XYZ file of C-alpha atoms in Angstrom:
565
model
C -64.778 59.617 -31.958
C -64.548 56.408 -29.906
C -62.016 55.028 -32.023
C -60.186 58.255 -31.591
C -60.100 58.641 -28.057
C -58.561 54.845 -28.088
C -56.016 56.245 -30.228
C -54.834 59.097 -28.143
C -55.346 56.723 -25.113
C -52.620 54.435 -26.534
C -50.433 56.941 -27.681
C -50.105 58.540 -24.228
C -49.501 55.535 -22.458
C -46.578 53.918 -24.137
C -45.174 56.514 -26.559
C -45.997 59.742 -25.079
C -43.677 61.749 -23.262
C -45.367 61.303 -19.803
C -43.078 58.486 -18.787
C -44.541 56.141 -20.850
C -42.182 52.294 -21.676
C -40.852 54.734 -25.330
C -40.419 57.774 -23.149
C -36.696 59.045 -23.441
C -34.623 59.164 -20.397
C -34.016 63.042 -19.873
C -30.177 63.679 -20.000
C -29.902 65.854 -17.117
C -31.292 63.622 -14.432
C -29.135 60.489 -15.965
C -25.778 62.304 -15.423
C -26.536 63.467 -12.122
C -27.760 59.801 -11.139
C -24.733 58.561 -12.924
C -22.305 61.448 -10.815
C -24.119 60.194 -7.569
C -23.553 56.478 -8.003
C -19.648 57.228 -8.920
C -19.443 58.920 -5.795
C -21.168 56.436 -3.838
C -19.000 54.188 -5.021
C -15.394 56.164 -4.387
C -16.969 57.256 -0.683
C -17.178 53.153 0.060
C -13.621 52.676 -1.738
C -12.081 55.224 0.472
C -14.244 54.146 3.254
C -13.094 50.542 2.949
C -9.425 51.872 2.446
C -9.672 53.512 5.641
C -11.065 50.499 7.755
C -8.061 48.683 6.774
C -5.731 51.469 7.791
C -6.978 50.965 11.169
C -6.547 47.556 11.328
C -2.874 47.019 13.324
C 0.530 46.461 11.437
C -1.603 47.659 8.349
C 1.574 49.374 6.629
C 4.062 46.820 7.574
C 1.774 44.521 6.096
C 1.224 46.051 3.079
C 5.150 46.546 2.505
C 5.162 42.690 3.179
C 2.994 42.582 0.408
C 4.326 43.941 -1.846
C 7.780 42.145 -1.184
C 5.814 38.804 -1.436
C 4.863 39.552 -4.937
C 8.384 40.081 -5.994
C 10.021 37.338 -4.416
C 7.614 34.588 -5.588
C 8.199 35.081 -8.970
C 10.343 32.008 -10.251
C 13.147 34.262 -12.675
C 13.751 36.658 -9.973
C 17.716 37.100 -9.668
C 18.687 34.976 -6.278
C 20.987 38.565 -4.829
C 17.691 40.581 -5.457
C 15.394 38.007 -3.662
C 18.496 37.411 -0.478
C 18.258 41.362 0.285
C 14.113 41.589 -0.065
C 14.394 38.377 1.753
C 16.373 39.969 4.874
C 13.688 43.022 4.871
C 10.958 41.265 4.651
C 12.467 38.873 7.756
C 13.317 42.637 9.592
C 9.512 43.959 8.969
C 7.694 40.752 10.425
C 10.008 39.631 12.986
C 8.253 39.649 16.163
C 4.739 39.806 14.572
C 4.687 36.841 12.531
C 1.885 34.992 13.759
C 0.106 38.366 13.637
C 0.921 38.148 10.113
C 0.226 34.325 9.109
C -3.340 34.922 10.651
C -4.644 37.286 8.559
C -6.240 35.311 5.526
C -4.798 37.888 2.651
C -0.818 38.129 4.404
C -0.700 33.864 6.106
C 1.333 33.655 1.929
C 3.876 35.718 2.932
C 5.150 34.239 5.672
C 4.743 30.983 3.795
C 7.227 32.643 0.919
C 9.480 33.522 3.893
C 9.748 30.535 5.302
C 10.807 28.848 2.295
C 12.609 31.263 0.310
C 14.363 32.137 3.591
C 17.651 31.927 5.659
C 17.933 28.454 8.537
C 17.829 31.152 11.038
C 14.581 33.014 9.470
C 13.019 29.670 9.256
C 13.982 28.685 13.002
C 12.744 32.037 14.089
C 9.331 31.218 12.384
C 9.004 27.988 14.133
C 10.073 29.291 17.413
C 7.389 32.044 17.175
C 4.971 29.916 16.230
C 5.293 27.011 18.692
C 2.719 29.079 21.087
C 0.050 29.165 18.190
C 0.719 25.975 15.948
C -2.247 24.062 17.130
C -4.106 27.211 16.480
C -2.622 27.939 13.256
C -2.863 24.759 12.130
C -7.329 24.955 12.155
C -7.230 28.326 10.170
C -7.371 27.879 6.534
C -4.926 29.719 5.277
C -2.345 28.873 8.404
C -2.427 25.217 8.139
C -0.552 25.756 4.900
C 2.248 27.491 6.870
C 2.888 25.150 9.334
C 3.077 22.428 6.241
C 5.843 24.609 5.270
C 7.369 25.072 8.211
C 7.730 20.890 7.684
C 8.775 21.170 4.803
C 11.645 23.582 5.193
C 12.211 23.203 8.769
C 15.368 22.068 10.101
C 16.200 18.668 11.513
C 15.606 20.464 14.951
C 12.889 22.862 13.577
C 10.942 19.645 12.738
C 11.496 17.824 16.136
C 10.097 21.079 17.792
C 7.225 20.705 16.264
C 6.505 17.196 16.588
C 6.821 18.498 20.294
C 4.213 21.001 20.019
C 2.190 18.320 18.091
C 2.649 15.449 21.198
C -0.655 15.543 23.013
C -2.860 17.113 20.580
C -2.693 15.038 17.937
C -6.568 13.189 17.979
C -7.939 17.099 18.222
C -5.252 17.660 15.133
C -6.003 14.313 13.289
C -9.989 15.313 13.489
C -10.203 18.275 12.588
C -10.978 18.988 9.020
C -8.319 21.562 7.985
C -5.600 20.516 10.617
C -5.971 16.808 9.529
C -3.801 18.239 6.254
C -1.119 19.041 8.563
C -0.829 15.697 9.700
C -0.983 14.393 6.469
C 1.671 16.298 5.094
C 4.039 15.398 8.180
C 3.655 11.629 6.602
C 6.188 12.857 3.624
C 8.718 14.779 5.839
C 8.839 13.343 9.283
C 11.330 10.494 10.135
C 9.495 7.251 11.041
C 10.154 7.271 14.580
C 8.389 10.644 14.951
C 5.369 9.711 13.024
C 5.191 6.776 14.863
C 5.413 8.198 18.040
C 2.742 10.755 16.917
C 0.135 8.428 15.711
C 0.861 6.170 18.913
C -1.445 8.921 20.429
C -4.721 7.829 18.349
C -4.522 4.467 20.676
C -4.504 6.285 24.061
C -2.565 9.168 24.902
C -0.504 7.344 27.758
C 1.064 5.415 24.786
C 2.538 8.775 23.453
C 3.866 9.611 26.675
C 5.381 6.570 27.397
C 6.255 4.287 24.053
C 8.933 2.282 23.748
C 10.497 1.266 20.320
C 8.982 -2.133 20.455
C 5.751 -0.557 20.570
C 5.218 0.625 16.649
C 1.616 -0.274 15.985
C -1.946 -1.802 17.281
C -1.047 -4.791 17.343
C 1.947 -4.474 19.225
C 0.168 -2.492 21.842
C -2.715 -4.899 22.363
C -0.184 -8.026 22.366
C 1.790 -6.056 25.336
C -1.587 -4.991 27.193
C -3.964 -7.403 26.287
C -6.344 -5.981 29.362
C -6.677 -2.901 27.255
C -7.913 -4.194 24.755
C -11.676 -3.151 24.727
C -10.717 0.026 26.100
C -7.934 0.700 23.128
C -10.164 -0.235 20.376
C -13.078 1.590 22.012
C -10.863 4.198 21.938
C -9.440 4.053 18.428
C -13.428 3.485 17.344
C -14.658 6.600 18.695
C -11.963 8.448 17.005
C -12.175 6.989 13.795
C -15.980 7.713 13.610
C -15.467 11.062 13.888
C -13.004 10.907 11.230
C -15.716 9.435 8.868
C -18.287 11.900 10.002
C -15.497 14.492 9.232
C -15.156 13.007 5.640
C -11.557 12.334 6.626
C -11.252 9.090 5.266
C -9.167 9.905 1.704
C -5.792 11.270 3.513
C -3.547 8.075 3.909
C -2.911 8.264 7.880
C -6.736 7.376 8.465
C -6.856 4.830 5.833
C -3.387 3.262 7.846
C -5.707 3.603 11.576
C -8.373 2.348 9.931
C -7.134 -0.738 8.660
C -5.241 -1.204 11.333
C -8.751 -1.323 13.513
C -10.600 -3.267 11.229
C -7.520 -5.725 11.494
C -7.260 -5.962 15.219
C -10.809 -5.574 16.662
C -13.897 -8.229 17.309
C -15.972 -9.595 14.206
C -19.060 -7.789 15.448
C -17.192 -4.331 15.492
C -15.717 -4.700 12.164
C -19.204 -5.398 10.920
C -20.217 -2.113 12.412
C -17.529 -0.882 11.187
C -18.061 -2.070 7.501
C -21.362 -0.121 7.264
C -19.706 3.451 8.671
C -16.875 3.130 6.100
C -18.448 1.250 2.835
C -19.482 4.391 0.982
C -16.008 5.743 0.833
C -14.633 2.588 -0.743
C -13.318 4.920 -3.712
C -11.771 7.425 -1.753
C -10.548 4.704 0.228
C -8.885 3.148 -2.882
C -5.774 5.432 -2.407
C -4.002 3.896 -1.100
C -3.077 0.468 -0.107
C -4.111 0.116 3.534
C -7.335 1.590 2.166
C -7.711 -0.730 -0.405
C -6.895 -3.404 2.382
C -10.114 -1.811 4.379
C -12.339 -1.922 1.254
C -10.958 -5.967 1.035
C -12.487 -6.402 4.255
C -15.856 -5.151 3.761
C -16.418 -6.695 0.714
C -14.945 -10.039 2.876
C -17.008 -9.966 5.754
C -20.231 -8.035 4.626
C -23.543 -8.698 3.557
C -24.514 -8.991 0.412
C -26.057 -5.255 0.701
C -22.674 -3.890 1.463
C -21.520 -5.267 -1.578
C -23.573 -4.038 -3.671
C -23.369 -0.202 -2.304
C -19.291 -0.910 -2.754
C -19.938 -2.115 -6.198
C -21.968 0.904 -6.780
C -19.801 3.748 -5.435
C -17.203 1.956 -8.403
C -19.475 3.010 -10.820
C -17.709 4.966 -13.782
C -14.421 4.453 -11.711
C -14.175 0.320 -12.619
C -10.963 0.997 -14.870
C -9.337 3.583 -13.042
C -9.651 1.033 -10.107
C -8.223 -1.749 -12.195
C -5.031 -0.054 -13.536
C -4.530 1.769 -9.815
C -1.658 0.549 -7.922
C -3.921 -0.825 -4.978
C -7.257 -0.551 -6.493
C -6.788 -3.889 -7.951
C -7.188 -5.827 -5.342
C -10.683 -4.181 -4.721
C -11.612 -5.427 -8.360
C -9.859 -9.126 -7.630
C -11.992 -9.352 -4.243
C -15.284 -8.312 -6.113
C -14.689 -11.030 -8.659
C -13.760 -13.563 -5.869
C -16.790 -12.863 -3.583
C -19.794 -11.754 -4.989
C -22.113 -14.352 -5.742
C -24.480 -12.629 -8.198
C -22.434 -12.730 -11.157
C -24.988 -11.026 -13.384
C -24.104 -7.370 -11.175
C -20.519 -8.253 -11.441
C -21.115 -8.216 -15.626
C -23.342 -5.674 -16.023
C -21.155 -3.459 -13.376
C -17.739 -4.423 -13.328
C -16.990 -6.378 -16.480
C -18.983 -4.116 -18.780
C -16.780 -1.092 -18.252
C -13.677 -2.974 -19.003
C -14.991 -4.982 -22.439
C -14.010 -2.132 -24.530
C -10.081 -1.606 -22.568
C -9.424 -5.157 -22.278
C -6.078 -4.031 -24.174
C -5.129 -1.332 -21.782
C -5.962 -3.284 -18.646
C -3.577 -6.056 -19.766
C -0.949 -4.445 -20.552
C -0.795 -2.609 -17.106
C 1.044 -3.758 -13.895
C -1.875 -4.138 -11.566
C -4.824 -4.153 -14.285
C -3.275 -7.339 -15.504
C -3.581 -9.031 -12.042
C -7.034 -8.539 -12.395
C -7.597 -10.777 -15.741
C -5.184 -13.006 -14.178
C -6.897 -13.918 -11.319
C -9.761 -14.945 -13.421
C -7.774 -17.006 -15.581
C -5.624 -18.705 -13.201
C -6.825 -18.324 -9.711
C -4.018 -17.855 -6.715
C -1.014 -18.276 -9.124
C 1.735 -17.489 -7.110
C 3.762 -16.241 -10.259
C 1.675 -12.938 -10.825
C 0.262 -12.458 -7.095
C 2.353 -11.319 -4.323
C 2.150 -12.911 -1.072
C 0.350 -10.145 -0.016
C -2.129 -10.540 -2.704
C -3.014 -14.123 -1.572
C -3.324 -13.178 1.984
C -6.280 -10.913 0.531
C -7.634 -13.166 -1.573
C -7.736 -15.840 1.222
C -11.472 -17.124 1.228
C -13.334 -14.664 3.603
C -14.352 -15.981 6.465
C -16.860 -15.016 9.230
C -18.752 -16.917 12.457
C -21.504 -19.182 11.941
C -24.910 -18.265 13.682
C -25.569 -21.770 15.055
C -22.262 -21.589 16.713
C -19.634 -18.674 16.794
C -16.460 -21.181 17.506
C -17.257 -21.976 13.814
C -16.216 -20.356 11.645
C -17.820 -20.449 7.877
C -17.251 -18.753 3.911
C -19.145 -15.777 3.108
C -20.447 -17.117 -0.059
C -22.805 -18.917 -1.130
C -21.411 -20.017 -4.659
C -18.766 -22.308 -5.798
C -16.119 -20.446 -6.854
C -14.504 -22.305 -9.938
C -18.564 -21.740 -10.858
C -18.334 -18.312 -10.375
C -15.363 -17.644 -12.377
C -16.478 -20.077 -15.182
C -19.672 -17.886 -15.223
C -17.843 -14.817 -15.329
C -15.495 -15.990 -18.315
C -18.145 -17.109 -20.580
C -19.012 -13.499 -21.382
C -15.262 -12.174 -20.706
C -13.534 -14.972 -22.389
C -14.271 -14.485 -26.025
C -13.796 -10.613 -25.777
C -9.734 -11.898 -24.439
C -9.322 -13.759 -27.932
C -10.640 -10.824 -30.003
C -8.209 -8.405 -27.999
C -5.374 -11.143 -27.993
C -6.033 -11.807 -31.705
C -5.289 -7.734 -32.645
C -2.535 -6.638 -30.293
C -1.003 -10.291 -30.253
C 2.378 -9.035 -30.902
C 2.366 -6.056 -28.836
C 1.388 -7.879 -26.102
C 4.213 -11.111 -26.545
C 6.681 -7.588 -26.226
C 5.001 -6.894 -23.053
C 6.339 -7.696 -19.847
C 2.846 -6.971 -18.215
C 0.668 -8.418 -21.779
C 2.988 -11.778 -22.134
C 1.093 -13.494 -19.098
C -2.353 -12.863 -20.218
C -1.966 -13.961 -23.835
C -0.419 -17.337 -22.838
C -3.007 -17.941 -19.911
C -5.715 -17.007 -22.740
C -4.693 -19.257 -25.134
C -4.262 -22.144 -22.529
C -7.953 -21.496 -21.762
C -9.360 -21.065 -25.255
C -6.706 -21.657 -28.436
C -8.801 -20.992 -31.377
C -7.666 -20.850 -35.115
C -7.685 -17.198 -34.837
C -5.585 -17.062 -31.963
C -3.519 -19.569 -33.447
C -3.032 -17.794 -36.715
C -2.619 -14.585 -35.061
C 0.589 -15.973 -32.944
C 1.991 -17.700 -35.647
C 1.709 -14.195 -38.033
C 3.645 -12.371 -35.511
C 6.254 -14.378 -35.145
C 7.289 -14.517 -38.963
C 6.449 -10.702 -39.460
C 9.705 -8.633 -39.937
C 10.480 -6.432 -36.671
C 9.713 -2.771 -36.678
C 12.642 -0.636 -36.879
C 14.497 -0.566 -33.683
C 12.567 -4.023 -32.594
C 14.374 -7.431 -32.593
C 12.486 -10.471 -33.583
C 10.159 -12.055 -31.316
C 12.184 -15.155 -30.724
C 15.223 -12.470 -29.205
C 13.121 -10.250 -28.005
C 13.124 -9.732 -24.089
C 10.037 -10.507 -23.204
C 8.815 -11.858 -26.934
C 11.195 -15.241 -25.777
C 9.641 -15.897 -22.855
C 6.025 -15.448 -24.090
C 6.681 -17.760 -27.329
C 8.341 -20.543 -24.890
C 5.807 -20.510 -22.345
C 3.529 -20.683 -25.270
C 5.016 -23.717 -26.920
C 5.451 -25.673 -23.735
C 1.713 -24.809 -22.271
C -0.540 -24.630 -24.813
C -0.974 -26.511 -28.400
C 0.897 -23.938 -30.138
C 4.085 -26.394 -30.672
C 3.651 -28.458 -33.867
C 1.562 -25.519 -35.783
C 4.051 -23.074 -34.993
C 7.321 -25.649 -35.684
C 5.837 -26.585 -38.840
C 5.503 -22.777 -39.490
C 9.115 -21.489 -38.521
C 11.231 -24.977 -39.342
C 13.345 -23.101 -42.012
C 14.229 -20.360 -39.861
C 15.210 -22.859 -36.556
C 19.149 -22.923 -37.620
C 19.069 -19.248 -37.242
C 16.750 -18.934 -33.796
C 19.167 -21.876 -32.847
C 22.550 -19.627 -33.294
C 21.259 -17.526 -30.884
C 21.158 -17.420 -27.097
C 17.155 -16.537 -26.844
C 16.392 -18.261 -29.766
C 18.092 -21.592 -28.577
C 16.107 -21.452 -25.760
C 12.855 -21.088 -27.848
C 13.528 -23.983 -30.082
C 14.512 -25.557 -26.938
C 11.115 -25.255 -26.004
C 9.687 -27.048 -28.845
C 11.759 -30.703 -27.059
C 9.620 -30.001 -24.136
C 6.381 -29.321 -25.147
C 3.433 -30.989 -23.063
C 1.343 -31.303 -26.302
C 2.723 -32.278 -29.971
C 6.172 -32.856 -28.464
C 7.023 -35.887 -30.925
C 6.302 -34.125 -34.394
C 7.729 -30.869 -33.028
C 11.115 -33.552 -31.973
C 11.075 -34.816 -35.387
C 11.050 -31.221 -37.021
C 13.895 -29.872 -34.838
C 16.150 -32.293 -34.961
C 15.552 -32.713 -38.744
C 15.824 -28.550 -39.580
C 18.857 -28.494 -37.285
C 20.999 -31.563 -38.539
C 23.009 -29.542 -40.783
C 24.491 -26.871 -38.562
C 24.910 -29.489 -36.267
C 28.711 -28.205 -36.157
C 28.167 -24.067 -36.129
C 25.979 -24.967 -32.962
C 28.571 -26.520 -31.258
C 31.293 -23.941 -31.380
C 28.518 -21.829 -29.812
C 28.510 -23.692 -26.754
C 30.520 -22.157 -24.547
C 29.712 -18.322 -25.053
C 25.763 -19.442 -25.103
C 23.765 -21.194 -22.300
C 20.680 -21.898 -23.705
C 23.051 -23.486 -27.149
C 24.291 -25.961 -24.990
C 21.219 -26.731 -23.189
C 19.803 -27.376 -26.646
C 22.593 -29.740 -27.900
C 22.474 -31.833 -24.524
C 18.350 -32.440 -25.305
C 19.144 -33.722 -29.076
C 21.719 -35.787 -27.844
């Protein structure tokens, strides 16, 4: 019986049809629950529907609407989109900014303003003068008065620039507007952007800037009692900025470095340790890159380290990046603990040694390393960043000292002797593709003047005998193949194995402008020049006469002929 009554117990609670977890949901009560929520939910729809009809211009708008999402679309025909144009102009005229404020409707009169008429556009910007400071903070509207840059007239522009004068700092700081600002950098003529940021060193130099006047320095050298007070000035402003995470648009990175350029050591060190955790976003450009240059220059070993850090994952994007490099080329040049610069820097490039070569600025990188300050692949501006960095000594501040503590032919030998070998395996399998290179020439001869092994060696000679790809000329006519094999033969020890290789084919490299001045090369090799002599002069003896009637139609033939004589 007990066993029984269990039973029963458990059927009742979870099958039984008291509302037990098997119970079945009773039909009627689930389509009138079901009725009731569908109703609940058409009473908010038309509820909702409702609230917006209330809200003012509400039809206009949604005609606007509705015009906006036929005009936008790129294979509308251009007589269709001039007359929805003109009555989309007609409905918002005179309630535009009513219009660009409203988060779901700001598009429309962004479509308007450039799919529109000069005089729609100069209406736009004349009703929006009052409200552009405004507009510009909203989220959506900020992207309207970028258009209104954009598109705007000659005049159109200058009228805003006017509206701009005198609020640019509460522009440039603001976190939305800032983009507005930005955008201006693209569209503006220099003379207005000038004169706007002019305003970020004291607002009496807006008012009252002459053309002389184009920058800090310029300011400070013609008020040198304003000094503290500009950069105090400037300081304040471009903390804010950092606290505002402002510091990847390209018109802070250009105040910024122009601070860091102008004020005291002991502000720029304050500085350094506002700004050193944005050193990628900084990287954008090349003022930023500049700032970056100057924080790993002048700070502490801990700053470099956090800067080396924030690089993490980022090493070759920052090597092949137009002004990145010279972050990479400072790291290398300043940091004393070589071991973080392997582990961090080097390591993520070991595996795209070939890529980084063969890039315009990646290649500056490797080149730095193996031939310090070489004023053929630096710029001037380069050196002027690579200068040694130097800061005031604490015994006396008229002194000034390095900010290293390491040798630095040490460092870079340290640095090579895990870097160096990887080179030769890289040079040794893309040897030919990088003699083609303009960018990959460089490092393969400054390579093999550090380091010519057999491989190497081998590897060079190989190329130059293979038969040119289709479309490819052979490496002693090739562009850039020429130069690499000359300033191979004359720099390094590749002259007597590679003569000794190619003496049956000199006559023909000789017949030819590039190729004359290749075997040229071989008579003025630093090492092996007397076998390589011997070898030239012997292989070319018997076209002694072809040569000659090449003379005048071929420079380097003649220059050839006048060494052998």
């Amino acid at each position: 019986m007990a066993v029984q009554a269990k039973k029963e117990y458990k059927g009742k609670s979870h099958g039984g049809s008291a509302g037990g977890y098997n119970a079945k949901k009773r039909p009627a009560a689930s389509a009138a629950g079901g009725e009731d929520a569908k109703k609940s939910f058409m009473d908010q729809k038309l509820a909702k529907k409702q609230r917006k009809m209330q809200r003012p211009h509400y039809e206009m708008v949604t005609r606007a609407k509705q015009i906006w999402n036929i005009i936008r679309e790129r294979d509308v025909e251009k007589s269709k989109r001039a007359t929805l144009v003109d009555e989309l102009f007609t409905l918002v005229n005179g309630k535009i900014y009513d219009v660009a404020a409203k988060h779901d409707a700001s598009r429309v009169i962004q479509s308007l303003m450039q799919y529109g008429k000069p005089e729609h556009r100069s209406q736009i910007v004349l009703e929006m003068k009052e409200h552009l400071i405004d507009l510009a903070k909203m989220q959506y509207g900020c992207f309207l008065v970028q258009k209104m840059i954009r598109y705007g007239s000659v005049q159109d522009r200058a009228a805003i620039v006017k509206c701009l004068t005198g609020h640019v700092v509460q522009v440039g700081t603001h976190n939305i507007a800032a983009n507005v600002l930005e955008y201006a950098q693209e569209y503006l003529k220099p003379s207005q952007l000038t004169a706007l940021k002019l305003e970020f060193y004291g607002r009496e130099f807006a008012y009252f800037h002459s053309e002389s006047k184009r920058n800090l320095a310029d300011i400070l050298a013609a008020n040198p009692q304003k000094k503290e007070e500009v950069l105090k000035h400037l300081s304040s402003i471009l903390n804010r900025m950092v606290d505002k995470q402002l510091l990847g648009l390209a018109f802070v990175q250009s105040l910024l470095w122009e601070y860091m350029a102008n004020a005291d050591h002991d502000d720029v060190v304050q500085m350094v340790a506002n700004v050193r955790d944005a050193s990628l976003a900084l990287l954008a450009t090349r003022n930023g890159a500049r700032v970056v240059n100057k924080c790993l220059s002048l700070g502490a070993a801990k700053d470099r380290k956090r800067i080396i850090k924030c690089l993490k994952d980022k090493v070759l994007d920052a090597c092949n990046h137009p002004s990145g490099y010279l972050v990479i080329q400072r790291i290398l040049d300043v940091v004393d603990d070589s071991v973080l610069v392997q582990k961090s820097i080097l390591a993520e490039l070991n595996d795209e040694l070939f890529a980084v070569a063969m890039h315009p600025s990646g290649r500056k990188v490797l080149l730095q390393l193996l031939s310090p300050l070489n004023k053929k692949y630096l710029s001037p501006d380069d050196l002027v960043l690579l200068e040694p960095p130097m800061l005031p000594s604490p015994e006396d501040a008229t002194v000034l000292v390095v900010n290293y503590k390491k040798d630095p032919t040490a460092r870079r030998e340290e640095l090579l002797k895990g870097l160096l070998p990887k080179l030769e395996d890289m040079c040794v399998a893309n040897t030919a593709a990088l003699m083609r290179s303009k960018e990959g020439r460089d490092v393969i001869v400054e390579v093999a003047k550090h380091n010519l092994s057999k491989d190497l060696e081998m590897s060079i000679v190989t190329a130059v005998l293979a038969e040119p790809e289709e479309g490819e000329e052979p490496l002693h006519t090739d562009a850039n193949g020429h130069f690499a094999l000359r300033r191979l033969i004359k720099e390094t020890a590749m002259a007597e194995p590679l003569v000794t290789a190619v003496q049956d084919e000199l006559p023909t490299w000789a017949s030819s402008n590039r190729g004359s001045f290749v075997v040229l090369a071989f008579l003025e090799a630093e090492i092996g020049v007397e076998n390589a002599s011997k070898i030239v002069k012997k292989a070319l003896k018997p076209t002694m006469g072809d040569l000659e009637k090449l003379v005048e139609a071929q420079k380097g033939t003649k220059l050839l002929l006048e060494k052998l004589q």
